[in-house]
Coordinates of C-alpha atoms in Angstrom, one line a residue:
M1 CA 0.0 0.0 0.0
H2 CA 2.9 2.3 0.9
G3 CA 4.6 1.6 -2.5
S4 CA 1.4 2.3 -4.3
A5 CA 0.9 5.6 -2.5
E6 CA 4.5 6.7 -3.5
V7 CA 3.5 6.2 -7.2
A8 CA -0.1 7.4 -7.1
A9 CA 0.3 10.6 -5.0
P10 CA 2.9 12.3 -7.2
L11 CA 0.9 11.3 -10.3
F12 CA -2.4 12.7 -9.1
L13 CA -0.6 15.9 -7.8
S14 CA 1.0 16.4 -11.2
I15 CA -2.2 15.9 -13.1
G16 CA -4.2 18.1 -10.7
V17 CA -1.7 21.0 -10.9
L18 CA -1.4 20.7 -14.7
L19 CA -5.2 20.7 -15.1
L20 CA -5.7 23.6 -12.7
F21 CA -3.2 25.8 -14.6
A22 CA -4.6 24.7 -18.0
W23 CA -8.2 25.5 -16.9
G24 CA -7.2 28.9 -15.4
F25 CA -5.2 30.2 -18.3
G26 CA -7.6 28.7 -20.8
E27 CA -10.5 30.6 -19.3
L28 CA -8.3 33.8 -19.2
A29 CA -7.6 33.4 -22.9
R30 CA -11.4 33.1 -23.6
R31 CA -12.0 36.3 -21.6
F32 CA -9.8 38.1 -24.1
N33 CA -11.6 36.4 -27.0
Q34 CA -8.6 34.2 -27.8
P35 CA -8.6 30.4 -28.3
A36 CA -8.4 28.4 -25.1
V37 CA -5.5 26.4 -26.5
L38 CA -3.3 29.6 -26.3
G39 CA -3.9 29.9 -22.6
E40 CA -3.4 26.1 -22.1
I41 CA 0.0 26.2 -23.8
I42 CA 1.0 29.2 -21.8
A43 CA 0.1 27.3 -18.6
G44 CA 2.4 24.5 -19.7
L45 CA 5.2 26.9 -20.5
I46 CA 4.9 28.5 -17.0
L47 CA 5.0 25.0 -15.3
G48 CA 7.7 23.7 -17.6
P49 CA 11.4 24.4 -18.2
T50 CA 10.7 27.8 -19.8
V51 CA 9.7 29.5 -16.5
F52 CA 9.3 27.1 -13.5
G53 CA 12.4 25.1 -14.5
Y54 CA 14.4 28.3 -14.7
L55 CA 13.3 29.5 -11.3
S56 CA 13.4 26.1 -9.5
P57 CA 14.8 23.2 -11.6
D58 CA 14.6 20.8 -8.6
M59 CA 11.0 21.5 -8.0
L60 CA 10.2 21.0 -11.7
H61 CA 11.9 17.6 -11.6
W62 CA 10.0 16.6 -8.5
L63 CA 6.6 17.7 -9.8
F64 CA 7.0 16.7 -13.4
P65 CA 9.9 14.1 -13.6
A66 CA 11.4 13.4 -17.0
E67 CA 11.5 9.6 -16.3
G68 CA 10.1 7.0 -14.0
H69 CA 6.5 5.9 -13.2
T70 CA 4.9 9.3 -13.0
A71 CA 6.5 10.4 -16.3
S72 CA 5.3 7.2 -18.0
M73 CA 1.8 7.5 -16.7
I74 CA 1.5 11.2 -17.7
E75 CA 2.8 10.2 -21.2
G76 CA 0.1 7.5 -21.3
I77 CA -2.6 10.0 -20.4
T78 CA -1.5 12.5 -23.0
S79 CA -1.4 9.8 -25.6
V80 CA -5.1 9.0 -24.8
S81 CA -5.8 12.7 -24.8
I82 CA -4.4 13.1 -28.3
A83 CA -6.5 10.2 -29.6
L84 CA -9.7 11.6 -28.1
F85 CA -8.9 15.1 -29.4
L86 CA -8.5 13.7 -32.9
L87 CA -11.8 11.8 -32.4
V88 CA -13.5 15.1 -31.8
A89 CA -11.7 16.7 -34.7
G90 CA -12.9 13.9 -36.9
M91 CA -16.4 14.2 -35.7
E92 CA -16.4 17.9 -36.8
V93 CA -15.5 16.8 -40.3
E94 CA -18.7 16.7 -42.4
F95 CA -17.7 13.8 -44.7
S96 CA -20.8 14.6 -46.8
A97 CA -19.4 18.0 -47.4
I98 CA -16.6 16.5 -49.5
I99 CA -19.0 14.3 -51.4
K100 CA -21.3 17.2 -52.1
A101 CA -18.6 19.8 -52.6
R102 CA -19.0 21.4 -55.9
R103 CA -16.1 22.4 -58.2
I104 CA -15.2 25.7 -56.5
A105 CA -14.8 24.1 -53.1
A106 CA -12.7 21.2 -54.5
I107 CA -10.5 23.5 -56.5
T108 CA -10.0 25.9 -53.6
G109 CA -9.2 23.0 -51.2
I110 CA -6.7 21.5 -53.6
G111 CA -5.1 24.8 -54.4
G112 CA -4.8 25.6 -50.7
L113 CA -3.1 22.3 -50.3
L114 CA -0.7 22.0 -53.2
V115 CA 0.8 25.5 -53.2
P116 CA 2.0 25.5 -49.6
F117 CA 2.9 21.8 -49.9
G118 CA 5.1 22.6 -52.9
L119 CA 6.7 25.6 -51.3
G120 CA 7.4 23.7 -48.1
F121 CA 8.8 20.6 -49.8
A122 CA 11.0 22.6 -52.2
G123 CA 12.4 24.8 -49.4
A124 CA 13.0 22.0 -46.9
Y125 CA 14.5 19.6 -49.5
A126 CA 16.9 22.2 -51.0
F127 CA 17.9 23.8 -47.6
P128 CA 17.3 21.2 -44.9
E129 CA 19.8 22.8 -42.5
Q130 CA 18.1 26.2 -42.6
F131 CA 14.8 24.5 -41.8
G132 CA 16.3 22.8 -38.8
A133 CA 16.6 19.2 -40.2
T134 CA 18.1 16.7 -37.7
E135 CA 21.4 15.6 -39.0
G136 CA 21.5 12.0 -40.4
H137 CA 17.8 11.8 -41.2
Y138 CA 16.2 11.4 -44.5
N139 CA 15.8 14.6 -46.5
A140 CA 12.7 13.3 -48.3
I141 CA 10.8 12.4 -45.1
F142 CA 11.8 15.7 -43.5
A143 CA 10.8 17.7 -46.6
L144 CA 7.5 15.8 -46.8
F145 CA 6.8 16.7 -43.1
I146 CA 7.5 20.4 -43.7
A147 CA 5.3 20.3 -46.8
T148 CA 2.4 18.7 -44.8
A149 CA 2.9 21.2 -41.9
M150 CA 2.6 24.1 -44.3
S151 CA -0.5 22.7 -46.0
I152 CA -2.8 21.5 -43.1
S153 CA -5.6 23.7 -41.8
A154 CA -7.4 23.8 -38.4
L155 CA -11.1 23.0 -39.1
P156 CA -12.2 23.8 -35.5
V157 CA -10.6 27.3 -35.7
I158 CA -12.1 28.0 -39.1
A159 CA -15.6 26.8 -38.1
R160 CA -15.5 28.9 -34.9
T161 CA -14.5 32.0 -36.9
L162 CA -17.3 31.6 -39.4
M163 CA -19.8 31.0 -36.6
D164 CA -18.7 34.2 -34.8
L165 CA -19.2 36.1 -38.1
N166 CA -22.7 34.5 -38.6
L167 CA -21.5 33.0 -41.9
Y168 CA -21.1 29.3 -41.1
R169 CA -24.0 28.2 -43.3
S170 CA -23.6 30.9 -46.0
E171 CA -22.2 30.0 -49.4
L172 CA -18.8 31.4 -48.4
G173 CA -18.9 29.3 -45.2
M174 CA -19.9 26.1 -47.1
I175 CA -17.0 26.5 -49.6
T176 CA -14.5 27.3 -46.8
I177 CA -15.6 24.3 -44.6
A178 CA -15.6 21.9 -47.6
A179 CA -12.1 23.0 -48.6
A180 CA -10.9 22.7 -45.0
V181 CA -12.3 19.2 -44.7
L182 CA -10.5 18.2 -47.9
N183 CA -7.3 19.7 -46.5
D184 CA -7.6 17.8 -43.2
L185 CA -8.3 14.4 -44.8
I186 CA -5.5 14.6 -47.3
G187 CA -3.1 16.3 -44.8
W188 CA -3.6 13.6 -42.2
L189 CA -3.4 10.9 -44.8
V190 CA 0.0 12.2 -46.0
F191 CA 1.2 12.6 -42.4
A192 CA 0.2 9.0 -41.5
V193 CA 2.4 7.9 -44.5
I194 CA 5.3 10.0 -43.2
L195 CA 5.1 8.5 -39.7
A196 CA 4.9 5.0 -41.1
L197 CA 7.9 5.6 -43.5
F198 CA 9.9 7.0 -40.6
G199 CA 9.0 4.0 -38.5
I200 CA 10.2 1.5 -41.1
G201 CA 13.3 3.6 -41.7
H202 CA 13.5 3.8 -45.5
T203 CA 12.1 5.8 -48.4
G204 CA 12.6 3.4 -51.3
A205 CA 9.9 3.2 -54.0
S206 CA 8.6 -0.1 -52.7
G207 CA 8.4 1.1 -49.1
I208 CA 6.6 4.3 -50.1
A209 CA 4.2 2.4 -52.3
A210 CA 3.4 -0.3 -49.7
T211 CA 2.9 2.3 -47.0
L212 CA 0.7 4.5 -49.2
I213 CA -1.4 1.5 -50.3
M214 CA -1.8 0.3 -46.7
T215 CA -2.8 3.8 -45.5
I216 CA -5.3 4.4 -48.3
A217 CA -6.8 1.0 -47.9
F218 CA -7.3 1.5 -44.2
S219 CA -8.9 4.9 -44.9
V220 CA -11.2 3.5 -47.6
V221 CA -12.3 0.6 -45.4
M222 CA -13.0 2.9 -42.4
L223 CA -15.0 5.5 -44.5
T224 CA -17.0 2.9 -46.5
V225 CA -17.6 -0.5 -44.8
G226 CA -16.6 0.8 -41.4
R227 CA -18.8 3.8 -41.6
R228 CA -21.9 1.7 -42.4
L229 CA -21.1 -0.8 -39.7
I230 CA -20.6 1.9 -37.1
D231 CA -23.9 3.5 -38.2
K232 CA -25.7 0.1 -37.7
G233 CA -23.9 -0.4 -34.4
L234 CA -25.0 3.0 -33.1
T235 CA -28.6 2.2 -34.1
W236 CA -28.5 -1.1 -32.1
V237 CA -26.8 0.5 -29.1
Q238 CA -29.3 3.3 -28.9
A239 CA -32.2 0.9 -29.3
Y240 CA -31.2 -1.7 -26.7
L241 CA -28.6 -0.2 -24.3
S242 CA -28.8 2.6 -21.7
W243 CA -28.7 6.1 -23.1
P244 CA -26.5 8.1 -23.3
A245 CA -24.0 5.9 -21.4
G246 CA -24.3 3.1 -23.9
T247 CA -23.6 5.4 -26.8
L248 CA -20.6 7.0 -25.1
G249 CA -19.2 3.6 -24.4
F250 CA -19.7 2.5 -28.0
V251 CA -17.9 5.7 -29.3
L252 CA -14.9 5.1 -27.1
V253 CA -14.7 1.4 -28.0
V254 CA -14.8 2.3 -31.7
T255 CA -12.1 5.0 -31.2
F256 CA -9.6 2.8 -29.3
L257 CA -10.1 -0.2 -31.6
S258 CA -9.6 1.9 -34.7
A259 CA -6.5 3.5 -33.1
A260 CA -5.2 0.0 -32.2
A261 CA -5.8 -1.3 -35.7
A262 CA -4.0 1.7 -37.3
E263 CA -1.0 1.1 -35.0
A264 CA -1.0 -2.6 -35.7
I265 CA -0.7 -2.2 -39.5
G266 CA 2.1 0.4 -39.1
I267 CA 0.1 3.6 -39.2
H268 CA 0.1 5.9 -36.2
A269 CA -2.8 5.4 -33.8
I270 CA -4.0 9.0 -34.0
F271 CA -4.9 8.5 -37.7
G272 CA -7.2 5.6 -36.6
S273 CA -8.9 7.7 -34.0
F274 CA -9.3 10.6 -36.5
L275 CA -11.0 8.3 -39.1
A276 CA -13.2 6.8 -36.3
G277 CA -14.3 10.4 -35.6
V278 CA -15.1 11.0 -39.2
A279 CA -17.1 7.8 -39.5
L280 CA -19.0 8.4 -36.2
G281 CA -19.7 12.0 -37.0
D282 CA -21.3 11.1 -40.3
S283 CA -23.9 9.0 -38.6
K284 CA -27.3 10.5 -38.1
H285 CA -27.9 8.2 -35.2
L286 CA -25.3 10.1 -33.1
S287 CA -27.4 12.6 -31.4
E288 CA -26.5 16.3 -30.9
H289 CA -26.6 15.7 -27.1
T290 CA -24.1 12.9 -27.3
R291 CA -21.8 14.9 -29.6
K292 CA -21.8 17.8 -27.1
T293 CA -21.2 15.5 -24.2
I294 CA -18.1 14.0 -25.9
T295 CA -16.9 17.4 -27.1
Q296 CA -17.2 18.9 -23.6
L297 CA -15.5 16.0 -21.9
V298 CA -12.5 16.2 -24.3
S299 CA -12.4 20.0 -24.5
F300 CA -12.5 20.6 -20.8
V301 CA -10.4 17.7 -19.4
F302 CA -8.3 15.8 -22.0
A303 CA -7.4 18.7 -24.4
P304 CA -6.2 21.1 -21.6
L305 CA -4.0 18.3 -20.2
F306 CA -2.5 17.6 -23.6
F307 CA -1.8 21.2 -24.6
A308 CA -0.5 22.1 -21.2
S309 CA 1.8 19.1 -21.3
I310 CA 3.4 20.5 -24.5
G311 CA 5.0 23.2 -22.4
L312 CA 6.6 20.6 -20.1
K313 CA 8.5 19.1 -23.1
V314 CA 10.4 22.1 -24.5
N315 CA 12.1 25.3 -23.3
I316 CA 10.7 27.9 -25.7
T317 CA 13.3 30.6 -24.9
A318 CA 16.3 28.3 -25.2
N319 CA 15.1 27.0 -28.6
F320 CA 13.5 30.0 -30.2
D321 CA 15.1 30.8 -33.6
L322 CA 13.8 34.1 -34.9
M323 CA 15.0 33.6 -38.5
L324 CA 13.6 30.1 -38.7
T325 CA 10.3 31.3 -37.3
I326 CA 10.1 34.1 -39.8
I327 CA 10.8 31.6 -42.7
I328 CA 8.1 29.2 -41.4
I329 CA 5.5 31.9 -40.9
A330 CA 6.2 33.5 -44.3
I331 CA 5.8 30.2 -46.2
A332 CA 2.7 29.3 -44.2
F333 CA 1.0 32.6 -44.9
A334 CA 2.1 33.0 -48.5
G335 CA 1.4 29.4 -49.5
K336 CA -2.0 29.1 -48.0
I337 CA -3.4 32.6 -48.7
L338 CA -2.1 32.6 -52.3
G339 CA -3.0 29.0 -53.0
S340 CA -6.5 29.2 -51.7
G341 CA -7.2 32.8 -52.6
I342 CA -6.1 32.6 -56.3
T343 CA -7.9 29.3 -57.0
A344 CA -11.1 30.7 -55.3
R345 CA -10.8 33.9 -57.5
L346 CA -10.3 31.8 -60.6
S347 CA -13.4 29.8 -59.7
G348 CA -15.6 32.9 -59.6
M349 CA -15.5 34.2 -56.1
S350 CA -15.1 38.0 -55.6
N351 CA -11.7 39.5 -54.5
R352 CA -12.8 40.0 -50.9
E353 CA -14.3 36.5 -50.6
S354 CA -11.2 34.9 -52.2
V355 CA -8.8 36.6 -49.8
A356 CA -11.1 35.8 -46.8
I357 CA -11.2 32.1 -47.8
G358 CA -7.4 32.1 -48.0
V359 CA -7.0 33.8 -44.6
A360 CA -9.5 31.4 -43.0
L361 CA -7.8 28.3 -44.4
N362 CA -4.5 29.7 -43.2
A363 CA -5.5 29.0 -39.6
R364 CA -3.4 26.0 -38.2
G365 CA -4.2 25.9 -34.5
A366 CA -4.3 22.7 -32.5
M367 CA -4.0 20.4 -35.6
E368 CA -0.6 21.9 -36.4
I369 CA 0.6 21.6 -32.9
I370 CA -0.4 17.9 -32.6
L371 CA 1.4 17.2 -36.0
A372 CA 4.5 19.0 -34.8
L373 CA 4.6 17.3 -31.4
L374 CA 4.3 13.9 -33.0
A375 CA 7.1 14.7 -35.4
L376 CA 9.2 15.9 -32.4
Q377 CA 8.5 12.7 -30.5
M378 CA 9.4 10.6 -33.5
G379 CA 12.7 12.5 -34.0
I380 CA 11.7 13.9 -37.4
I381 CA 12.3 17.5 -36.2
N382 CA 14.3 19.1 -33.5
E383 CA 13.1 21.4 -30.7
R384 CA 14.1 24.6 -32.6
L385 CA 11.8 23.7 -35.5
F386 CA 9.0 22.6 -33.1
V387 CA 9.0 26.0 -31.3
S388 CA 8.8 27.8 -34.7
L389 CA 5.9 25.6 -35.8
L390 CA 4.2 26.2 -32.4
V391 CA 4.6 30.0 -32.9
M392 CA 3.3 29.8 -36.4
A393 CA 0.2 27.7 -35.4
L394 CA -0.7 30.3 -32.7
A395 CA 0.0 33.3 -35.0
T396 CA -2.2 32.0 -37.8
S397 CA -5.0 31.2 -35.4
L398 CA -4.9 34.6 -33.8
F399 CA -4.7 36.2 -37.2
C400 CA -7.7 34.4 -38.7
G401 CA -10.8 35.9 -37.1
P402 CA -10.0 39.7 -37.0
V403 CA -8.5 39.6 -40.6
V404 CA -11.4 37.7 -42.1
K405 CA -13.8 40.2 -40.6
R406 CA -11.8 43.1 -41.9
V407 CA -11.3 41.7 -45.4
L408 CA -15.0 40.9 -45.8
N409 CA -15.8 44.4 -44.4
L410 CA -19.2 43.2 -43.2
K411 CA -21.4 46.3 -42.8
P412 CA -25.1 46.5 -42.2
G413 CA -25.8 48.8 -45.1
K414 CA -29.4 48.7 -46.1
L415 CA -31.2 46.6 -43.4
F416 CA -32.6 43.3 -44.7
V417 CA -36.0 44.4 -43.2
S418 CA -36.2 47.0 -46.0
Y419 CA -36.2 44.3 -48.7
L420 CA -39.3 42.7 -47.2
S421 CA -42.7 43.1 -48.9
D422 CA -46.2 41.8 -48.4
K423 CA -46.0 40.5 -52.0
Y424 CA -43.5 37.9 -50.9
F425 CA -45.1 36.8 -47.6
L426 CA -46.7 33.5 -46.8
S427 CA -48.4 33.3 -43.4
S428 CA -48.9 29.5 -43.4
I429 CA -46.6 27.1 -45.2
T430 CA -48.3 23.8 -46.0
S431 CA -45.2 21.9 -47.1
R432 CA -43.5 19.4 -44.8
T433 CA -40.0 19.0 -46.2
P434 CA -37.2 21.5 -47.0
F435 CA -37.3 20.9 -50.7
E436 CA -41.1 21.2 -50.8
V437 CA -40.9 24.4 -48.8
I438 CA -38.4 25.8 -51.3
G439 CA -40.8 24.9 -54.1
E440 CA -43.7 26.6 -52.3
M441 CA -41.6 29.7 -51.5
S442 CA -40.3 29.9 -55.1
G443 CA -43.9 30.4 -56.3
L444 CA -44.0 33.7 -54.5
F445 CA -41.4 35.1 -57.0
A446 CA -43.7 34.4 -60.1
R447 CA -44.4 38.2 -60.4
T448 CA -40.7 38.9 -61.2
G449 CA -41.1 37.3 -64.6
L450 CA -38.1 35.0 -63.9
D451 CA -38.2 31.2 -64.5
I452 CA -39.7 29.8 -61.3
E453 CA -38.4 26.3 -62.0
M454 CA -34.9 27.7 -62.4
I455 CA -35.2 29.6 -59.1
K456 CA -36.4 26.5 -57.4
E457 CA -33.7 24.2 -58.8
T458 CA -31.0 26.8 -57.9
L459 CA -32.2 27.0 -54.3
I460 CA -32.4 23.3 -54.0
E461 CA -28.9 22.7 -55.4
R462 CA -27.6 25.2 -52.8
E463 CA -29.5 23.5 -50.0
K464 CA -28.0 20.1 -51.0
L465 CA -24.5 21.4 -50.6
M466 CA -25.1 22.5 -47.0
P467 CA -28.4 22.9 -45.0
T468 CA -29.4 26.5 -44.3
G469 CA -31.1 25.9 -41.0
L470 CA -29.7 28.3 -38.4
S471 CA -30.4 28.3 -34.6
N472 CA -33.5 29.4 -32.8
G473 CA -36.0 28.2 -35.4
V474 CA -35.0 30.0 -38.6
A475 CA -33.8 28.8 -42.0
V476 CA -32.3 30.9 -44.8
P477 CA -32.4 29.2 -48.2
H478 CA -30.5 31.5 -50.6
A479 CA -29.1 31.7 -54.1
R480 CA -27.6 34.0 -56.7
I481 CA -29.9 34.3 -59.7
K482 CA -28.9 35.2 -63.3
G483 CA -31.0 38.1 -64.7
L484 CA -32.2 39.3 -61.3
K485 CA -31.8 43.1 -60.9
Q486 CA -32.5 43.7 -57.2
P487 CA -32.3 41.5 -54.1
L488 CA -35.6 39.8 -53.0
I489 CA -36.5 38.2 -49.7
A490 CA -39.6 36.1 -49.3
V491 CA -40.9 35.2 -45.8
G492 CA -42.8 32.0 -44.9
I493 CA -44.1 30.8 -41.5
S494 CA -44.5 27.2 -40.5
K495 CA -46.5 26.6 -37.3
G496 CA -45.4 23.0 -37.0
G497 CA -41.8 23.6 -38.0
I498 CA -39.6 22.2 -40.8
N499 CA -36.4 20.2 -40.3
F500 CA -33.8 22.2 -42.1
D501 CA -31.0 20.4 -40.2
S502 CA -30.4 23.4 -38.0
S503 CA -27.2 23.9 -36.0
D504 CA -29.1 23.5 -32.7
G505 CA -31.4 20.7 -33.9
T506 CA -34.6 22.8 -33.7
P507 CA -37.2 22.9 -36.5
A508 CA -37.4 26.1 -38.6
H509 CA -40.6 28.1 -38.1
I510 CA -39.5 31.2 -40.0
I511 CA -38.1 30.6 -43.5
L512 CA -36.4 33.6 -45.1
T513 CA -35.6 32.9 -48.8
I514 CA -33.0 35.3 -50.2
L515 CA -32.4 35.9 -53.9
V516 CA -29.6 38.3 -55.1
P517 CA -28.2 39.1 -58.5
E518 CA -25.6 36.8 -59.9
N519 CA -22.8 39.2 -59.0
G520 CA -24.2 40.0 -55.5
N521 CA -21.7 37.9 -53.5
E522 CA -20.9 40.6 -50.9
L523 CA -24.5 41.7 -50.6
L524 CA -25.6 38.1 -50.0
L525 CA -22.9 37.8 -47.2
N526 CA -24.1 41.0 -45.5
L527 CA -27.7 40.0 -45.7
F528 CA -27.0 36.5 -44.4
A529 CA -24.8 37.7 -41.5
E530 CA -27.4 40.3 -40.5
I531 CA -30.3 37.8 -40.5
A532 CA -28.2 35.3 -38.5
K533 CA -27.3 38.0 -36.0
T534 CA -30.9 39.1 -35.7
F535 CA -32.2 35.6 -35.0
N536 CA -29.4 34.8 -32.6
Q537 CA -32.0 35.5 -29.8
P538 CA -33.6 32.6 -28.0
D539 CA -37.2 33.9 -28.4
A540 CA -36.8 35.2 -32.0
S541 CA -39.0 32.8 -33.9
S542 CA -41.6 32.5 -31.1
L543 CA -42.2 36.3 -31.4
L544 CA -42.9 36.0 -35.1
V545 CA -44.6 32.6 -35.6
D546 CA -48.1 33.7 -34.6
S547 CA -48.1 36.6 -37.0
K548 CA -51.4 36.5 -39.0
N549 CA -50.4 39.0 -41.6
F550 CA -47.4 40.9 -43.0
A551 CA -48.0 44.0 -40.8
Q552 CA -47.9 41.9 -37.6
F553 CA -44.7 40.1 -38.8
L554 CA -42.9 43.3 -39.7
S555 CA -43.9 45.0 -36.4
S556 CA -42.5 42.1 -34.4
L557 CA -39.4 41.8 -36.6
K558 CA -38.5 45.5 -36.1
V559 CA -38.5 44.9 -32.3
L560 CA -35.9 42.1 -32.8
T561 CA -33.7 44.2 -35.1
E562 CA -33.9 47.1 -32.7
N563 CA -32.7 44.8 -29.9
V564 CA -29.7 43.8 -32.0
R565 CA -28.8 47.4 -32.8
T566 CA -29.0 48.6 -29.2
H567 CA -27.0 45.7 -27.7

């Protein structure tokens, strides 16, 4: 018992102190509208060799020993934390977004991947020493890693930015998210190959081919057969086992088995947990409540432990290389913004939208940090390069939100209320499905002289790409229409509610259908953001749903818009 206490007490003390500091600094970062991961990493730097180790090396070694039982157990906990964090990251990937993604999203995603990948690979392969390559290691693997590090995006940061700007389900949001999903899947696929190649210790053509085939095969199985089996498993678990405990248990079992399978065939375990998250997140049987429970557990316990533990592993002041950091940041910014921005512009997006997409996809965040840490642990990179990548990941994340907002220049302009008319008002929608509602609402535009069938099909095609249901009982189907001279907004009310697959799971009672001219990209963004902001009030739809005529609706709506303007 005494021996057990000697092992357990230091372990629990270390975890408790680490979690306390991570929570505290994470919350402090949120207070300043910064990502929690920034505060969690700062907490680790304070507790690690950068600050605490400088002030009291003996105390640091006692609280967070570099070897022994406590060190091994903390390492084990952080390994589980990484796997669970990648599970949540995978669940945020809308696999259907890639399948549905139209040409512009695919081209933007590929452009945002290939340009930084090419710049990173060329620079690291030609000048490995300047990039901090570890002497004696394979140039090809090192260059592949740098290329991957330059090309990956942070889907959680991008999604959060779009949500904060009320643009998540806009056309711009859909294209950006689809491109980021494509970036993530390809980036982690390439990184899994790099880790496997480094593990087997050669880069011959046969070794690369075998590893690539194995990785792709595992991915295909998980995202096809595995995805269907997981969906059926979730159905059975929710039908016959306790809820939500049974579902949570099933999710963890699938995650750890997938991680074990990936490790067993020579791919890193994190790639298995990431694919498990993608497969689980695609299932309609995984309820929003269960998703939130898993996300909160990981985000408030395991993720803080992991990100704080990073600061325990490296002395940032001793390993900070200013020139290397500038090079890494320059390639990251130039590659991603130019690659995504130019391809988006060539695909028909406006100048502002193209730059905004490039800036959004430039966010690296936690995904970059995990990638860099694993490379450091495997010996692919040294601590100097790790610190530079850490600084780049944080800089791109902090840069994302404010710059996207400034680039888009979202201004209220003419209030969306002023575009409403009793000519385009439907007090009682009779349809029951989103596509039927769109057809019914399209009929209101008959007086414009435009082809109603064309309007209907354009709105439906947009809805198929990403549902337009927002929170608090509102949906905003929208489209750019060729030949339209002025923007039009039609209003429909559904007492029973229509399932537009809203972000909060509630049915839509208020349907606002927006049509803008074909070149009205920025106008559409402003209207969409203004509507989303107006209806970001819990009682918004309930104030409007009982309106018997347009005058009552408009009167209640002006109360809501005034509330937004005065707060």
